[in-house]
GROMACS .gro file of C-alpha atoms in nm:
model
  278
    1PHE     CA    1   1.535  -1.015  -2.890
    2SER     CA    2   1.478  -1.434  -2.929
    3GLU     CA    3   1.319  -1.683  -2.688
    4ASP     CA    4   1.665  -1.796  -2.612
    5GLY     CA    5   1.737  -1.401  -2.487
    6PHE     CA    6   1.453  -1.451  -2.305
    7VAL     CA    7   1.546  -1.762  -2.128
    8ALA     CA    8   1.898  -1.583  -2.051
    9LEU     CA    9   1.709  -1.314  -1.891
   10LEU     CA   10   1.499  -1.501  -1.684
   11ASP     CA   11   1.812  -1.753  -1.544
   12ASP     CA   12   1.975  -1.405  -1.443
   13ALA     CA   13   1.661  -1.299  -1.279
   14ILE     CA   14   1.623  -1.599  -1.104
   15ALA     CA   15   2.002  -1.620  -0.984
   16LEU     CA   16   1.943  -1.241  -0.834
   17LEU     CA   17   1.587  -1.315  -0.668
   18LYS     CA   18   1.755  -1.645  -0.484
   19ARG     CA   19   2.048  -1.451  -0.403
   20GLY     CA   20   1.804  -1.163  -0.266
   21GLY     CA   21   1.591  -1.442  -0.046
   22LEU     CA   22   1.296  -1.344  -0.259
   23HIS     CA   23   1.196  -1.704  -0.272
   24GLU     CA   24   0.839  -1.657  -0.379
   25SER     CA   25   0.965  -1.459  -0.673
   26THR     CA   26   1.189  -1.697  -0.783
   27ILE     CA   27   0.914  -1.949  -0.785
   28ALA     CA   28   0.728  -1.717  -1.034
   29SER     CA   29   0.995  -1.681  -1.245
   30TYR     CA   30   1.027  -2.025  -1.265
   31GLN     CA   31   0.667  -2.082  -1.381
   32MET     CA   32   0.754  -1.854  -1.676
   33LEU     CA   33   1.044  -2.060  -1.724
   34LEU     CA   34   0.915  -2.427  -1.728
   35PRO     CA   35   0.674  -2.384  -2.021
   36ILE     CA   36   0.914  -2.340  -2.240
   37TYR     CA   37   1.139  -2.642  -2.153
   38ALA     CA   38   0.809  -2.857  -2.173
   39ARG     CA   39   0.761  -2.746  -2.522
   40ARG     CA   40   1.127  -2.798  -2.642
   41GLY     CA   41   1.109  -3.152  -2.450
   42ASP     CA   42   1.406  -3.045  -2.241
   43TYR     CA   43   1.356  -3.282  -1.941
   44ALA     CA   44   1.716  -3.210  -1.792
   45GLN     CA   45   1.611  -2.842  -1.764
   46GLN     CA   46   1.304  -2.931  -1.643
   47ARG     CA   47   1.449  -3.170  -1.378
   48GLU     CA   48   1.677  -2.902  -1.262
   49CYS     CA   49   1.408  -2.632  -1.257
   50TYR     CA   50   1.196  -2.870  -1.015
   51ALA     CA   51   1.468  -2.979  -0.782
   52ASP     CA   52   1.523  -2.595  -0.732
   53LEU     CA   53   1.152  -2.516  -0.714
   54ALA     CA   54   1.157  -2.756  -0.428
   55GLU     CA   55   1.443  -2.588  -0.240
   56GLN     CA   56   1.276  -2.288  -0.266
   57CYS     CA   57   0.907  -2.371  -0.158
   58ASP     CA   58   1.103  -2.525   0.155
   59HIS     CA   59   1.271  -2.200   0.220
   60VAL     CA   60   0.898  -2.050   0.211
   61LEU     CA   61   0.778  -2.301   0.450
   62ALA     CA   62   1.058  -2.314   0.714
   63ALA     CA   63   1.012  -1.920   0.710
   64ALA     CA   64   0.691  -1.962   0.817
   65ALA     CA   65   0.757  -2.228   1.054
   66HIS     CA   66   0.981  -2.024   1.212
   67ASN     CA   67   0.856  -1.699   1.221
   68GLU     CA   68   0.817  -1.491   0.902
   69SER     CA   69   0.823  -1.127   1.045
   70LEU     CA   70   1.206  -1.176   1.095
   71ARG     CA   71   1.280  -1.222   0.719
   72GLN     CA   72   1.498  -0.953   0.596
   73PHE     CA   73   1.314  -0.699   0.302
   74SER     CA   74   1.440  -0.369   0.138
   75LYS     CA   75   1.385  -0.054   0.382
   76TYR     CA   76   1.241   0.273   0.253
   77TYR     CA   77   1.349   0.623   0.302
   78ARG     CA   78   1.172   0.964   0.226
   79VAL     CA   79   1.439   1.218   0.076
   80ALA     CA   80   1.275   1.586   0.003
   81PHE     CA   81   1.506   1.858  -0.121
   82VAL     CA   82   1.458   2.203  -0.027
   83GLY     CA   83   1.659   2.498  -0.141
   84ALA     CA   84   1.696   2.696  -0.461
   85ARG     CA   85   2.013   2.566  -0.522
   86PHE     CA   86   1.897   2.233  -0.620
   87GLY     CA   87   1.715   2.407  -0.914
   88GLU     CA   88   1.421   2.166  -1.057
   89LEU     CA   89   1.466   1.950  -0.732
   90ASP     CA   90   1.377   2.203  -0.498
   91GLY     CA   91   1.039   2.100  -0.294
   92ALA     CA   92   1.061   1.775  -0.455
   93GLU     CA   93   1.003   1.473  -0.266
   94PHE     CA   94   1.113   1.106  -0.338
   95VAL     CA   95   1.076   0.724  -0.217
   96TYR     CA   96   1.421   0.571  -0.189
   97LYS     CA   97   1.442   0.205  -0.186
   98GLU     CA   98   1.720   0.056  -0.039
   99SER     CA   99   1.893  -0.298   0.112
  100SER     CA  100   1.811  -0.409   0.425
  101TYR     CA  101   2.107  -0.324   0.608
  102THR     CA  102   2.104   0.052   0.478
  103ARG     CA  103   2.055   0.320   0.753
  104VAL     CA  104   1.967   0.708   0.785
  105MET     CA  105   2.328   0.799   0.811
  106ASP     CA  106   2.442   0.594   0.476
  107VAL     CA  107   2.161   0.757   0.305
  108THR     CA  108   2.248   1.106   0.403
  109GLU     CA  109   2.613   1.068   0.383
  110ARG     CA  110   2.568   0.951   0.013
  111LEU     CA  111   2.349   1.260  -0.072
  112LYS     CA  112   2.617   1.489   0.073
  113LYS     CA  113   2.880   1.346  -0.126
  114GLN     CA  114   2.639   1.356  -0.462
  115PHE     CA  115   2.555   1.744  -0.382
  116ALA     CA  116   2.897   1.802  -0.223
  117SER     CA  117   2.926   2.106  -0.487
  118ILE     CA  118   2.636   2.296  -0.358
  119ASP     CA  119   2.716   2.219   0.024
  120VAL     CA  120   2.377   2.041   0.199
  121GLU     CA  121   2.265   2.077   0.510
  122LEU     CA  122   2.060   1.848   0.675
  123LEU     CA  123   1.704   1.902   0.794
  124ASP     CA  124   1.546   1.715   1.065
  125ASN     CA  125   1.211   1.583   1.100
  126SER     CA  126   1.005   1.811   1.305
  127ILE     CA  127   0.713   1.990   1.290
  128LYS     CA  128   0.855   2.333   1.286
  129ALA     CA  129   1.191   2.254   1.077
  130ARG     CA  130   1.105   2.442   0.768
  131GLU     CA  131   1.023   2.728   0.944
  132THR     CA  132   1.395   2.831   0.998
  133ILE     CA  133   1.509   2.754   0.674
  134ASP     CA  134   1.711   2.958   0.455
  135PRO     CA  135   1.542   2.943   0.089
  136ALA     CA  136   1.857   3.024  -0.050
  137ARG     CA  137   2.073   2.721   0.094
  138ALA     CA  138   2.033   2.389   0.016
  139TYR     CA  139   1.877   2.109   0.248
  140VAL     CA  140   1.797   1.759   0.240
  141GLN     CA  141   1.551   1.602   0.465
  142VAL     CA  142   1.588   1.214   0.514
  143VAL     CA  143   1.294   1.018   0.688
  144ALA     CA  144   1.282   0.637   0.754
  145LEU     CA  145   0.931   0.474   0.636
  146GLU     CA  146   0.719   0.185   0.707
  147PRO     CA  147   0.505   0.013   0.413
  148HIS     CA  148   0.150   0.177   0.474
  149LEU     CA  149  -0.153  -0.100   0.451
  150ASP     CA  150  -0.483  -0.056   0.601
  151ALA     CA  151  -0.689  -0.347   0.739
  152ALA     CA  152  -0.846  -0.456   0.447
  153GLU     CA  153  -0.524  -0.476   0.251
  154CYS     CA  154  -0.342  -0.681   0.528
  155ALA     CA  155  -0.645  -0.935   0.527
  156GLU     CA  156  -0.552  -0.980   0.135
  157ARG     CA  157  -0.177  -0.983   0.221
  158PRO     CA  158  -0.153  -1.252   0.468
  159THR     CA  159   0.217  -1.307   0.441
  160THR     CA  160   0.535  -1.087   0.524
  161PHE     CA  161   0.638  -1.125   0.172
  162GLU     CA  162   0.302  -1.003   0.018
  163GLN     CA  163   0.318  -0.713   0.262
  164ASN     CA  164   0.618  -0.603   0.153
  165PHE     CA  165   0.589  -0.613  -0.232
  166ASN     CA  166   0.397  -0.403  -0.502
  167LEU     CA  167   0.422  -0.106  -0.260
  168SER     CA  168   0.310   0.218  -0.360
  169ARG     CA  169   0.211   0.387   0.017
  170PHE     CA  170   0.459   0.476   0.294
  171SER     CA  171   0.410   0.646   0.626
  172TYR     CA  172   0.624   0.783   0.865
  173ASP     CA  173   0.525   0.989   1.214
  174THR     CA  174   0.659   1.308   1.361
  175PRO     CA  175   0.615   1.376   1.712
  176PHE     CA  176   0.508   1.677   1.855
  177THR     CA  177   0.320   1.866   2.149
  178LYS     CA  178   0.090   2.133   2.175
  179ARG     CA  179   0.279   2.327   2.420
  180ALA     CA  180   0.383   2.668   2.446
  181ASP     CA  181   0.750   2.613   2.417
  182GLY     CA  182   0.691   2.386   2.091
  183LYS     CA  183   0.870   2.067   2.224
  184SER     CA  184   0.854   1.763   2.000
  185HIS     CA  185   0.830   1.524   2.327
  186GLY     CA  186   0.675   1.572   2.610
  187ASP     CA  187   0.459   1.366   2.858
  188ILE     CA  188   0.269   1.078   2.758
  189SER     CA  189  -0.068   1.277   2.819
  190GLU     CA  190   0.021   1.538   2.577
  191GLN     CA  191   0.227   1.344   2.340
  192TRP     CA  192   0.051   1.386   1.988
  193LYS     CA  193   0.205   1.280   1.648
  194ARG     CA  194   0.155   1.381   1.257
  195LYS     CA  195   0.085   1.094   1.068
  196THR     CA  196   0.209   1.138   0.711
  197VAL     CA  197   0.108   0.872   0.408
  198LEU     CA  198   0.308   0.933   0.072
  199HIS     CA  199   0.189   0.794  -0.258
  200SER     CA  200   0.456   0.717  -0.504
  201GLU     CA  201   0.455   0.726  -0.875
  202ALA     CA  202   0.465   0.364  -0.912
  203ALA     CA  203   0.470   0.068  -0.685
  204PHE     CA  204   0.795  -0.109  -0.556
  205PRO     CA  205   1.008  -0.355  -0.686
  206HIS     CA  206   1.071  -0.096  -0.992
  207LEU     CA  207   1.343  -0.079  -1.236
  208ARG     CA  208   1.440   0.286  -1.059
  209LYS     CA  209   1.524   0.293  -0.691
  210ARG     CA  210   1.394   0.598  -0.596
  211LEU     CA  211   1.023   0.731  -0.725
  212ARG     CA  212   0.859   1.037  -0.684
  213VAL     CA  213   0.583   1.141  -0.448
  214VAL     CA  214   0.285   1.243  -0.602
  215HIS     CA  215   0.061   1.263  -0.320
  216THR     CA  216   0.065   1.308   0.049
  217GLU     CA  217  -0.167   1.278   0.329
  218THR     CA  218  -0.135   1.380   0.696
  219SER     CA  219  -0.314   1.337   1.001
  220ASP     CA  220  -0.302   1.441   1.375
  221VAL     CA  221  -0.315   1.130   1.618
  222SER     CA  222  -0.402   1.213   1.962
  223PRO     CA  223  -0.211   1.116   2.279
  224ILE     CA  224  -0.418   0.809   2.399
  225GLN     CA  225  -0.438   0.661   2.044
  226CYS     CA  226  -0.029   0.736   2.051
  227ALA     CA  227   0.013   0.529   2.365
  228ILE     CA  228  -0.229   0.243   2.234
  229GLU     CA  229  -0.006   0.222   1.912
  230LEU     CA  230   0.306   0.190   2.117
  231LEU     CA  231   0.187  -0.076   2.317
  232LEU     CA  232   0.045  -0.251   2.012
  233ARG     CA  233   0.350  -0.255   1.866
  234LYS     CA  234   0.596  -0.336   2.130
  235ALA     CA  235   0.332  -0.621   2.193
  236ARG     CA  236   0.374  -0.731   1.852
  237THR     CA  237   0.778  -0.727   1.876
  238LEU     CA  238   0.761  -0.948   2.183
  239LYS     CA  239   0.544  -1.213   2.019
  240ALA     CA  240   0.794  -1.230   1.730
  241PHE     CA  241   1.053  -1.297   1.958
  242SER     CA  242   0.873  -1.559   2.142
  243GLY     CA  243   0.876  -1.944   2.109
  244ALA     CA  244   1.165  -2.182   2.126
  245ARG     CA  245   1.278  -2.167   1.756
  246CYS     CA  246   1.217  -1.827   1.729
  247ALA     CA  247   1.456  -1.764   2.045
  248GLN     CA  248   1.711  -1.960   1.881
  249GLN     CA  249   1.708  -1.789   1.547
  250VAL     CA  250   1.729  -1.415   1.723
  251GLY     CA  251   1.969  -1.508   1.988
  252PRO     CA  252   1.927  -1.404   2.356
  253GLY     CA  253   2.078  -1.066   2.280
  254ALA     CA  254   1.814  -0.957   2.045
  255LEU     CA  255   1.556  -1.064   2.289
  256ARG     CA  256   1.689  -0.870   2.578
  257ALA     CA  257   1.679  -0.545   2.378
  258ALA     CA  258   1.327  -0.581   2.311
  259LEU     CA  259   1.283  -0.675   2.650
  260ARG     CA  260   1.489  -0.351   2.747
  261GLU     CA  261   1.298  -0.141   2.517
  262HIS     CA  262   0.951  -0.238   2.612
  263ALA     CA  263   1.036  -0.153   2.972
  264ARG     CA  264   1.192   0.169   2.871
  265ALA     CA  265   0.859   0.261   2.694
  266ARG     CA  266   0.674   0.152   3.003
  267ALA     CA  267   0.879   0.337   3.230
  268ARG     CA  268   0.850   0.713   3.015
  269ALA     CA  269   0.468   0.662   3.091
  270ARG     CA  270   0.525   0.778   3.453
  271PRO     CA  271   0.281   0.498   3.607
  272ARG     CA  272   0.294   0.691   3.951
  273SER     CA  273   0.167   1.000   3.772
  274GLN     CA  274  -0.091   0.858   3.568
  275ALA     CA  275  -0.197   0.658   3.875
  276GLN     CA  276  -0.241   1.010   4.072
  277ARG     CA  277  -0.461   1.161   3.822
  278GLN     CA  278  -0.676   0.870   3.868
   0.00000   0.00000   0.00000
Protein backbone atom coordinates (compact mmCIF):
# COMPACT_ATOMS: atom_id res chain seq x y z
CA PHE A 1 0.00 0.00 0.00
CA SER A 2 1.36 3.43 -0.97
CA GLU A 3 0.21 6.98 -1.52
CA ASP A 4 -0.11 6.30 -5.25
CA GLY A 5 -2.28 3.29 -4.45
CA PHE A 6 -4.46 5.43 -2.19
CA VAL A 7 -4.84 8.02 -4.97
CA ALA A 8 -5.83 5.28 -7.42
CA LEU A 9 -8.46 3.98 -4.98
CA LEU A 10 -9.86 7.48 -4.52
CA ASP A 11 -10.04 7.96 -8.29
CA ASP A 12 -11.97 4.70 -8.63
CA ALA A 13 -14.29 5.67 -5.76
CA ILE A 14 -14.99 9.09 -7.28
CA ALA A 15 -15.87 7.53 -10.64
CA LEU A 16 -18.32 5.12 -8.99
CA LEU A 17 -19.86 7.81 -6.78
CA LYS A 18 -20.42 10.06 -9.77
CA ARG A 19 -22.05 7.22 -11.68
CA GLY A 20 -24.34 6.63 -8.70
CA GLY A 21 -25.34 10.28 -8.46
CA LEU A 22 -23.86 10.64 -4.96
CA HIS A 23 -22.55 14.15 -5.51
CA GLU A 24 -22.06 14.94 -1.82
CA SER A 25 -19.86 11.87 -1.32
CA THR A 26 -17.93 12.75 -4.48
CA ILE A 27 -17.17 16.19 -3.03
CA ALA A 28 -16.02 14.62 0.26
CA SER A 29 -13.69 12.26 -1.65
CA TYR A 30 -12.12 15.16 -3.54
CA GLN A 31 -11.42 16.85 -0.19
CA MET A 32 -9.19 13.87 0.68
CA LEU A 33 -7.52 13.88 -2.73
CA LEU A 34 -6.75 17.59 -3.10
CA PRO A 35 -4.27 17.89 -0.16
CA ILE A 36 -2.11 15.20 -1.79
CA TYR A 37 -1.96 17.04 -5.09
CA ALA A 38 -1.34 20.32 -3.24
CA ARG A 39 1.60 18.83 -1.34
CA ARG A 40 3.02 17.45 -4.59
CA GLY A 41 2.60 20.81 -6.32
CA ASP A 42 0.57 19.11 -9.07
CA TYR A 43 -1.45 22.08 -10.31
CA ALA A 44 -2.75 20.30 -13.39
CA GLN A 45 -4.46 17.66 -11.26
CA GLN A 46 -5.71 20.31 -8.86
CA ARG A 47 -7.27 22.20 -11.76
CA GLU A 48 -9.09 19.07 -12.92
CA CYS A 49 -10.30 18.35 -9.39
CA TYR A 50 -11.60 21.87 -8.83
CA ALA A 51 -13.34 21.86 -12.23
CA ASP A 52 -15.11 18.61 -11.39
CA LEU A 53 -15.87 19.88 -7.87
CA ALA A 54 -17.63 22.88 -9.36
CA GLU A 55 -19.70 20.56 -11.55
CA GLN A 56 -20.64 18.36 -8.58
CA CYS A 57 -21.64 21.40 -6.54
CA ASP A 58 -23.81 22.54 -9.45
CA HIS A 59 -25.58 19.16 -9.38
CA VAL A 60 -26.31 19.53 -5.66
CA LEU A 61 -27.60 23.09 -6.10
CA ALA A 62 -29.72 22.09 -9.10
CA ALA A 63 -31.30 19.22 -7.15
CA ALA A 64 -32.18 21.57 -4.29
CA ALA A 65 -33.57 24.21 -6.66
CA HIS A 66 -35.83 21.80 -8.55
CA ASN A 67 -37.04 19.28 -6.01
CA GLU A 68 -34.60 17.29 -3.91
CA SER A 69 -37.22 14.71 -2.97
CA LEU A 70 -37.19 13.40 -6.55
CA ARG A 71 -33.60 12.15 -6.29
CA GLN A 72 -33.24 8.39 -6.52
CA PHE A 73 -31.52 6.62 -3.64
CA SER A 74 -31.03 2.99 -2.68
CA LYS A 75 -33.98 0.88 -1.62
CA TYR A 76 -33.97 -1.38 1.43
CA TYR A 77 -35.75 -4.66 2.09
CA ARG A 78 -36.19 -6.85 5.14
CA VAL A 79 -35.57 -10.51 4.35
CA ALA A 80 -36.53 -13.10 6.98
CA PHE A 81 -35.62 -16.79 6.71
CA VAL A 82 -37.99 -19.23 8.39
CA GLY A 83 -37.72 -23.01 8.48
CA ALA A 84 -35.36 -25.76 9.59
CA ARG A 85 -34.15 -26.29 6.02
CA PHE A 86 -32.20 -23.04 6.23
CA GLY A 87 -30.01 -24.40 9.01
CA GLU A 88 -28.20 -21.56 10.79
CA LEU A 89 -30.23 -19.00 8.85
CA ASP A 90 -33.51 -20.21 10.40
CA GLY A 91 -35.10 -17.25 12.17
CA ALA A 92 -32.51 -14.77 10.90
CA GLU A 93 -33.50 -11.34 9.58
CA PHE A 94 -31.43 -9.12 7.32
CA VAL A 95 -31.70 -5.67 5.77
CA TYR A 96 -30.79 -5.81 2.07
CA LYS A 97 -29.58 -2.71 0.25
CA GLU A 98 -30.67 -2.63 -3.39
CA SER A 99 -30.55 -0.23 -6.34
CA SER A 100 -33.29 2.38 -6.69
CA TYR A 101 -35.07 0.42 -9.44
CA THR A 102 -35.16 -2.96 -7.62
CA ARG A 103 -38.66 -4.22 -6.73
CA VAL A 104 -39.85 -6.70 -4.11
CA MET A 105 -40.48 -9.17 -6.94
CA ASP A 106 -36.86 -8.90 -8.07
CA VAL A 107 -35.55 -9.70 -4.58
CA THR A 108 -37.89 -12.66 -4.08
CA GLU A 109 -37.08 -14.16 -7.49
CA ARG A 110 -33.35 -13.87 -6.79
CA LEU A 111 -33.75 -15.59 -3.42
CA LYS A 112 -35.82 -18.39 -4.91
CA LYS A 113 -33.06 -19.04 -7.44
CA GLN A 114 -30.37 -18.82 -4.76
CA PHE A 115 -32.13 -21.43 -2.61
CA ALA A 116 -33.65 -23.47 -5.44
CA SER A 117 -32.33 -26.70 -3.93
CA ILE A 118 -34.59 -26.45 -0.86
CA ASP A 119 -37.82 -25.32 -2.57
CA VAL A 120 -38.39 -21.93 -0.94
CA GLU A 121 -41.92 -20.61 -0.41
CA LEU A 122 -42.95 -16.98 0.04
CA LEU A 123 -44.46 -15.79 3.32
CA ASP A 124 -46.82 -12.82 3.15
CA ASN A 125 -46.52 -9.79 5.40
CA SER A 126 -49.48 -10.29 7.72
CA ILE A 127 -49.90 -10.57 11.47
CA LYS A 128 -51.10 -14.19 11.27
CA ALA A 129 -48.70 -15.36 8.55
CA ARG A 130 -46.35 -17.24 10.89
CA GLU A 131 -49.22 -19.05 12.62
CA THR A 132 -49.83 -21.22 9.53
CA ILE A 133 -46.28 -22.22 8.59
CA ASP A 134 -44.78 -25.70 8.64
CA PRO A 135 -41.45 -25.55 10.56
CA ALA A 136 -40.05 -28.34 8.41
CA ARG A 137 -40.40 -26.29 5.22
CA ALA A 138 -38.45 -23.23 4.01
CA TYR A 139 -40.00 -19.75 3.81
CA VAL A 140 -38.69 -16.29 3.01
CA GLN A 141 -40.49 -13.05 3.81
CA VAL A 142 -39.52 -9.92 1.88
CA VAL A 143 -40.82 -6.51 2.99
CA ALA A 144 -39.98 -3.05 1.62
CA LEU A 145 -38.45 -0.74 4.20
CA GLU A 146 -38.21 3.00 4.74
CA PRO A 147 -35.37 4.79 6.56
CA HIS A 148 -36.57 5.50 10.10
CA LEU A 149 -35.69 8.94 11.46
CA ASP A 150 -37.28 10.68 14.42
CA ALA A 151 -38.05 14.41 14.50
CA ALA A 152 -34.69 15.31 16.05
CA GLU A 153 -32.77 13.35 13.40
CA CYS A 154 -34.77 14.96 10.60
CA ALA A 155 -33.86 18.37 12.01
CA GLU A 156 -30.18 17.38 12.09
CA ARG A 157 -30.42 15.99 8.52
CA PRO A 158 -32.24 18.68 6.53
CA THR A 159 -31.34 17.38 3.06
CA THR A 160 -32.66 14.28 1.32
CA PHE A 161 -29.11 13.00 0.87
CA GLU A 162 -28.43 13.18 4.62
CA GLN A 163 -31.71 11.39 5.31
CA ASN A 164 -30.64 8.52 3.03
CA PHE A 165 -27.04 8.19 4.22
CA ASN A 166 -25.53 6.56 7.32
CA LEU A 167 -28.71 4.58 8.03
CA SER A 168 -29.06 1.88 10.68
CA ARG A 169 -32.79 2.06 11.49
CA PHE A 170 -35.58 1.09 9.13
CA SER A 171 -39.32 0.63 9.48
CA TYR A 172 -42.30 -1.01 7.82
CA ASP A 173 -46.03 -1.19 8.55
CA THR A 174 -48.28 -4.24 8.81
CA PRO A 175 -52.02 -3.48 8.48
CA PHE A 176 -54.53 -5.36 10.62
CA THR A 177 -57.98 -5.08 12.17
CA LYS A 178 -59.39 -6.33 15.45
CA ARG A 179 -62.36 -7.95 13.75
CA ALA A 180 -63.34 -11.51 14.58
CA ASP A 181 -62.66 -12.67 11.00
CA GLY A 182 -59.02 -11.54 11.32
CA LYS A 183 -58.94 -9.58 8.06
CA SER A 184 -55.94 -7.31 7.50
CA HIS A 185 -57.94 -4.49 5.89
CA GLY A 186 -61.23 -2.91 6.86
CA ASP A 187 -63.09 0.36 7.12
CA ILE A 188 -61.05 3.44 8.01
CA SER A 189 -62.61 3.44 11.47
CA GLU A 190 -61.21 -0.03 12.26
CA GLN A 191 -57.95 -0.01 10.31
CA TRP A 192 -54.94 -0.49 12.59
CA LYS A 193 -51.31 -1.00 11.68
CA ARG A 194 -48.29 -2.38 13.47
CA LYS A 195 -45.15 -0.30 12.98
CA THR A 196 -41.94 -2.30 13.18
CA VAL A 197 -38.56 -0.59 13.55
CA LEU A 198 -35.46 -2.63 12.70
CA HIS A 199 -31.93 -1.88 13.92
CA SER A 200 -29.15 -3.22 11.69
CA GLU A 201 -25.76 -4.31 13.04
CA ALA A 202 -24.02 -1.41 11.24
CA ALA A 203 -24.95 1.60 9.11
CA PHE A 204 -25.49 1.73 5.35
CA PRO A 205 -23.76 2.29 3.02
CA HIS A 206 -21.51 -0.62 4.00
CA LEU A 207 -19.02 -2.95 2.37
CA ARG A 208 -21.71 -5.63 2.54
CA LYS A 209 -25.06 -5.23 0.81
CA ARG A 210 -26.94 -7.01 3.60
CA LEU A 211 -26.67 -6.53 7.34
CA ARG A 212 -28.21 -8.61 10.11
CA VAL A 213 -31.05 -7.20 12.19
CA VAL A 214 -29.92 -7.04 15.84
CA HIS A 215 -32.92 -5.36 17.48
CA THR A 216 -36.62 -4.95 16.70
CA GLU A 217 -39.24 -2.59 18.14
CA THR A 218 -42.99 -2.79 17.50
CA SER A 219 -45.91 -0.49 18.28
CA ASP A 220 -49.58 -0.48 17.27
CA VAL A 221 -51.01 2.62 15.58
CA SER A 222 -54.71 3.44 16.12
CA PRO A 223 -57.17 4.03 13.23
CA ILE A 224 -57.30 7.80 13.72
CA GLN A 225 -53.49 8.04 13.70
CA CYS A 226 -53.37 5.82 10.59
CA ALA A 227 -55.74 8.22 8.81
CA ILE A 228 -53.66 11.24 9.86
CA GLU A 229 -50.42 9.63 8.64
CA LEU A 230 -52.07 8.72 5.32
CA LEU A 231 -53.22 12.28 4.71
CA LEU A 232 -49.83 13.71 5.66
CA ARG A 233 -48.05 11.30 3.31
CA LYS A 234 -50.35 12.18 0.41
CA ALA A 235 -49.92 15.88 1.14
CA ARG A 236 -46.12 15.52 1.04
CA THR A 237 -46.36 13.68 -2.28
CA LEU A 238 -48.53 16.36 -3.86
CA LYS A 239 -46.28 19.09 -2.49
CA ALA A 240 -43.26 17.34 -4.02
CA PHE A 241 -45.01 17.30 -7.41
CA SER A 242 -46.13 20.92 -7.23
CA GLY A 243 -44.40 23.83 -8.96
CA ALA A 244 -43.66 24.44 -12.62
CA ARG A 245 -40.09 23.13 -12.53
CA CYS A 246 -41.07 19.96 -10.73
CA ALA A 247 -44.05 19.31 -13.02
CA GLN A 248 -41.76 19.51 -16.05
CA GLN A 249 -39.26 17.20 -14.37
CA VAL A 250 -41.66 14.39 -13.40
CA GLY A 251 -44.08 14.73 -16.31
CA PRO A 252 -47.88 14.91 -16.36
CA GLY A 253 -48.30 11.12 -16.04
CA ALA A 254 -46.67 10.95 -12.61
CA LEU A 255 -48.68 13.95 -11.41
CA ARG A 256 -51.95 12.37 -12.60
CA ALA A 257 -51.03 9.12 -10.85
CA ALA A 258 -50.38 10.98 -7.58
CA LEU A 259 -53.70 12.83 -7.82
CA ARG A 260 -55.53 9.60 -8.65
CA GLU A 261 -54.00 7.80 -5.66
CA HIS A 262 -54.89 10.76 -3.42
CA ALA A 263 -58.51 10.63 -4.61
CA ARG A 264 -58.63 6.86 -4.15
CA ALA A 265 -57.44 7.18 -0.55
CA ARG A 266 -60.20 9.68 0.13
CA ALA A 267 -62.78 7.46 -1.54
CA ARG A 268 -61.77 4.53 0.65
CA ALA A 269 -62.52 6.70 3.67
CA ARG A 270 -66.26 6.57 2.81
CA PRO A 271 -67.01 10.23 3.60
CA ARG A 272 -70.77 9.69 3.62
CA SER A 273 -70.57 7.00 6.32
CA GLN A 274 -68.19 9.18 8.32
CA ALA A 275 -70.61 12.12 8.09
CA GLN A 276 -73.49 9.89 9.24
CA ARG A 277 -71.53 8.87 12.32
CA GLN A 278 -71.18 12.52 13.23
